[in-house]
Amino acid sequence: TVELTDSGLLFSAPEAINGFNIYLPDLEGVEYFEPILQWENASKVVHDEDGMGIAIASSVAKEGSFLEIPLSVTSVENIDVIMTAFSNNTEAQLKVVVNSSMVNNETSTALPQQYTLSQNYPNPFNPSTQIEYALPKATQVTLEVFNSVGQKVMELVNGQQSAGYHTATFDASGLSSGVYLYKLTTPSFTQTKKMLLIK
């Protein structure tokens, strides 16, 4: 199901799902912003061609609210946003009517509420993978990769970064297959996750 909030579209699953695909058409007067995934242990892929397509996959099934897509709507006329959704081997058409008075465009570029480090995608990977993370405020950030015995093999980020959603690419072309750890560190948050390189 999808509902319109004052900042955009909120997707919910009435029953547990492991994956979800949604396609939103390119519409005049409607702009989509970076999707916010409210689903632990899940990864998402976003592609922007004649609209926005989002694919979500997880090893842990979830029901309830799991995805938010902030919107900016400039049209005062009603616009039908007709989306194609696919989950649990079922395709569905979802429809929401929007206009500029329904969506608060001030919040459409909403900042993250908390620090998060997402699971890399793809995983397993060869030779490169993407790591997404969210910062609720501007801060000093390091993002490092370690091998299975704790030796640092690469530093992906080291410096001041703005609040918002960030993506780093890890290219392991010169490394051997195996388990690697990636660690996000800020003055007030640290988290480490595993990823698997298969060549």
Tab-separated table of C-alpha atoms in Angstrom:
chain	number	residue	atom	x	y	z
A	1	THR	CA	0.000	0.000	0.000
A	2	VAL	CA	1.071	3.606	-0.506
A	3	GLU	CA	-0.067	6.752	1.273
A	4	LEU	CA	0.716	10.418	0.787
A	5	THR	CA	2.375	12.147	3.749
A	6	ASP	CA	3.273	15.829	4.054
A	7	SER	CA	6.763	15.026	2.746
A	8	GLY	CA	6.084	12.399	0.093
A	9	LEU	CA	5.067	8.782	-0.473
A	10	LEU	CA	5.130	6.155	2.295
A	11	PHE	CA	5.026	2.479	1.299
A	12	SER	CA	3.824	-0.262	3.654
A	13	ALA	CA	3.528	-4.035	3.338
A	14	PRO	CA	0.354	-5.569	4.846
A	15	GLU	CA	2.169	-8.931	4.949
A	16	ALA	CA	5.839	-9.876	5.293
A	17	ILE	CA	7.881	-9.481	2.104
A	18	ASN	CA	11.546	-10.138	1.242
A	19	GLY	CA	11.716	-7.975	-1.839
A	20	PHE	CA	9.980	-5.060	-3.485
A	21	ASN	CA	10.251	-3.327	-6.839
A	22	ILE	CA	8.552	-0.033	-7.653
A	23	TYR	CA	8.579	2.108	-10.764
A	24	LEU	CA	7.466	5.755	-10.621
A	25	PRO	CA	6.878	7.503	-13.958
A	26	ASP	CA	8.505	10.801	-14.913
A	27	LEU	CA	5.745	13.416	-14.502
A	28	GLU	CA	5.805	17.130	-15.183
A	29	GLY	CA	5.444	19.051	-11.919
A	30	VAL	CA	6.627	16.133	-9.748
A	31	GLU	CA	10.213	15.569	-8.598
A	32	TYR	CA	11.364	12.495	-6.670
A	33	PHE	CA	14.186	12.676	-4.125
A	34	GLU	CA	16.559	10.061	-2.677
A	35	PRO	CA	14.427	7.205	-1.261
A	36	ILE	CA	14.676	6.539	2.473
A	37	LEU	CA	14.756	2.855	3.380
A	38	GLN	CA	13.230	2.065	6.808
A	39	TRP	CA	14.227	-1.582	6.622
A	40	GLU	CA	17.210	-3.010	8.482
A	41	ASN	CA	19.359	-5.587	6.670
A	42	ALA	CA	18.013	-4.570	3.270
A	43	SER	CA	19.725	-3.081	0.252
A	44	LYS	CA	18.259	-0.883	-2.450
A	45	VAL	CA	19.165	0.012	-6.012
A	46	VAL	CA	17.841	3.201	-7.568
A	47	HIS	CA	17.893	3.950	-11.272
A	48	ASP	CA	16.668	7.168	-12.889
A	49	GLU	CA	15.615	6.738	-16.499
A	50	ASP	CA	12.289	8.252	-17.568
A	51	GLY	CA	11.212	8.150	-13.932
A	52	MET	CA	12.511	6.380	-10.839
A	53	GLY	CA	12.887	2.654	-10.368
A	54	ILE	CA	13.722	1.137	-6.988
A	55	ALA	CA	14.588	-2.482	-6.207
A	56	ILE	CA	14.813	-3.653	-2.581
A	57	ALA	CA	16.071	-7.038	-1.413
A	58	SER	CA	16.499	-8.449	2.080
A	59	SER	CA	17.275	-11.736	3.788
A	60	VAL	CA	14.856	-10.683	6.549
A	61	ALA	CA	11.163	-10.407	5.673
A	62	LYS	CA	9.348	-7.269	6.831
A	63	GLU	CA	5.832	-5.958	7.084
A	64	GLY	CA	4.615	-2.466	7.890
A	65	SER	CA	6.208	0.775	6.674
A	66	PHE	CA	9.499	0.195	4.857
A	67	LEU	CA	10.111	2.888	2.228
A	68	GLU	CA	9.648	6.645	1.967
A	69	ILE	CA	10.130	8.678	-1.211
A	70	PRO	CA	10.238	12.450	-0.587
A	71	LEU	CA	8.487	14.505	-3.263
A	72	SER	CA	8.471	18.030	-4.549
A	73	VAL	CA	5.233	18.956	-6.326
A	74	THR	CA	4.983	22.274	-8.181
A	75	SER	CA	1.639	21.751	-9.923
A	76	VAL	CA	-1.488	23.188	-8.291
A	77	GLU	CA	-3.573	20.855	-10.476
A	78	ASN	CA	-4.155	17.285	-9.340
A	79	ILE	CA	-1.651	14.818	-10.812
A	80	ASP	CA	-2.248	11.052	-10.868
A	81	VAL	CA	0.949	9.231	-9.892
A	82	ILE	CA	0.391	5.671	-11.124
A	83	MET	CA	3.131	3.296	-9.983
A	84	THR	CA	3.867	-0.304	-10.870
A	85	ALA	CA	4.819	-2.404	-7.836
A	86	PHE	CA	6.033	-5.990	-7.687
A	87	SER	CA	6.419	-8.093	-4.517
A	88	ASN	CA	5.816	-11.703	-3.447
A	89	ASN	CA	5.470	-12.604	-7.162
A	90	THR	CA	2.516	-10.244	-7.487
A	91	GLU	CA	2.319	-7.173	-9.703
A	92	ALA	CA	0.063	-4.298	-8.668
A	93	GLN	CA	-0.787	-0.793	-9.798
A	94	LEU	CA	-0.652	1.799	-7.014
A	95	LYS	CA	-2.159	5.235	-7.518
A	96	VAL	CA	-1.809	8.468	-5.541
A	97	VAL	CA	-3.224	11.888	-6.431
A	98	VAL	CA	-0.896	14.799	-5.597
A	99	ASN	CA	-0.792	18.560	-5.946
A	100	SER	CA	1.393	21.313	-4.501
A	101	SER	CA	-0.920	21.955	-1.540
A	102	MET	CA	-0.692	18.334	-0.361
A	103	VAL	CA	3.087	18.059	-0.058
A	104	ASN	CA	5.230	20.337	2.089
A	105	ASN	CA	8.111	21.049	-0.270
A	106	GLU	CA	10.168	22.415	2.634
A	107	THR	CA	10.643	18.885	3.947
A	108	SER	CA	11.129	17.168	0.595
A	109	THR	CA	14.883	17.181	1.054
A	110	ALA	CA	14.479	15.811	4.567
A	111	LEU	CA	17.703	15.008	6.367
A	112	PRO	CA	18.254	11.623	8.024
A	113	GLN	CA	17.083	11.408	11.626
A	114	GLN	CA	19.991	9.190	12.696
A	115	TYR	CA	23.328	7.771	11.627
A	116	THR	CA	22.977	4.633	9.531
A	117	LEU	CA	25.378	2.357	7.685
A	118	SER	CA	23.633	0.254	5.031
A	119	GLN	CA	24.587	-3.192	3.816
A	120	ASN	CA	26.761	-2.907	0.726
A	121	TYR	CA	25.230	-3.679	-2.654
A	122	PRO	CA	25.762	-5.926	-4.457
A	123	ASN	CA	26.894	-8.479	-1.914
A	124	PRO	CA	28.665	-10.814	-2.711
A	125	PHE	CA	30.458	-8.607	-5.215
A	126	ASN	CA	33.200	-8.653	-7.867
A	127	PRO	CA	35.127	-6.430	-8.155
A	128	SER	CA	33.272	-3.340	-6.886
A	129	THR	CA	30.379	-2.604	-4.558
A	130	GLN	CA	28.578	0.440	-3.185
A	131	ILE	CA	28.259	1.427	0.468
A	132	GLU	CA	25.542	3.881	1.521
A	133	TYR	CA	25.448	5.754	4.798
A	134	ALA	CA	23.410	8.562	6.325
A	135	LEU	CA	24.545	11.518	8.445
A	136	PRO	CA	21.969	13.596	10.378
A	137	LYS	CA	24.443	16.492	10.657
A	138	ALA	CA	27.729	17.634	9.121
A	139	THR	CA	30.588	15.784	10.758
A	140	GLN	CA	34.047	14.278	10.401
A	141	VAL	CA	33.774	10.862	8.732
A	142	THR	CA	36.085	7.952	8.019
A	143	LEU	CA	35.010	4.875	6.060
A	144	GLU	CA	37.616	2.098	6.092
A	145	VAL	CA	37.839	-1.449	4.775
A	146	PHE	CA	39.633	-4.225	6.665
A	147	ASN	CA	40.456	-7.825	5.775
A	148	SER	CA	39.337	-10.777	7.889
A	149	VAL	CA	42.393	-10.529	10.189
A	150	GLY	CA	41.799	-6.836	10.902
A	151	GLN	CA	44.378	-5.239	8.600
A	152	LYS	CA	43.241	-2.039	6.906
A	153	VAL	CA	43.246	-2.517	3.135
A	154	MET	CA	41.640	0.738	1.990
A	155	GLU	CA	40.364	4.094	3.219
A	156	LEU	CA	37.321	5.179	1.209
A	157	VAL	CA	36.423	8.399	3.052
A	158	ASN	CA	38.365	10.631	5.430
A	159	GLY	CA	37.146	14.169	5.985
A	160	GLN	CA	34.306	16.524	6.813
A	161	GLN	CA	31.012	15.653	5.120
A	162	SER	CA	27.638	17.358	4.937
A	163	ALA	CA	24.443	16.041	6.487
A	164	GLY	CA	22.483	13.761	4.170
A	165	TYR	CA	22.809	10.495	2.286
A	166	HIS	CA	26.199	9.473	0.879
A	167	THR	CA	27.483	6.609	-1.263
A	168	ALA	CA	31.062	5.320	-1.484
A	169	THR	CA	32.355	2.803	-4.032
A	170	PHE	CA	34.780	0.086	-2.957
A	171	ASP	CA	36.840	-1.310	-5.827
A	172	ALA	CA	38.541	-4.550	-4.779
A	173	SER	CA	40.212	-5.281	-8.126
A	174	GLY	CA	43.622	-5.827	-6.518
A	175	LEU	CA	42.379	-7.904	-3.576
A	176	SER	CA	41.747	-11.614	-3.165
A	177	SER	CA	38.404	-13.319	-2.515
A	178	GLY	CA	37.159	-13.447	1.056
A	179	VAL	CA	35.293	-11.674	3.818
A	180	TYR	CA	36.009	-7.974	4.336
A	181	LEU	CA	34.772	-5.575	7.000
A	182	TYR	CA	33.814	-1.954	6.392
A	183	LYS	CA	33.711	0.499	9.270
A	184	LEU	CA	32.050	3.919	9.441
A	185	THR	CA	33.415	6.198	12.168
A	186	THR	CA	32.263	9.656	13.294
A	187	PRO	CA	32.884	11.378	16.648
A	188	SER	CA	29.538	10.067	17.939
A	189	PHE	CA	28.863	6.910	15.903
A	190	THR	CA	30.758	3.781	14.857
A	191	GLN	CA	29.438	0.744	13.008
A	192	THR	CA	31.047	-2.181	11.197
A	193	LYS	CA	29.515	-4.580	8.661
A	194	LYS	CA	30.739	-7.579	6.666
A	195	MET	CA	30.864	-8.038	2.906
A	196	LEU	CA	31.988	-10.899	0.672
A	197	LEU	CA	34.289	-10.619	-2.354
A	198	ILE	CA	34.037	-13.582	-4.732
A	199	LYS	CA	36.319	-13.648	-7.783
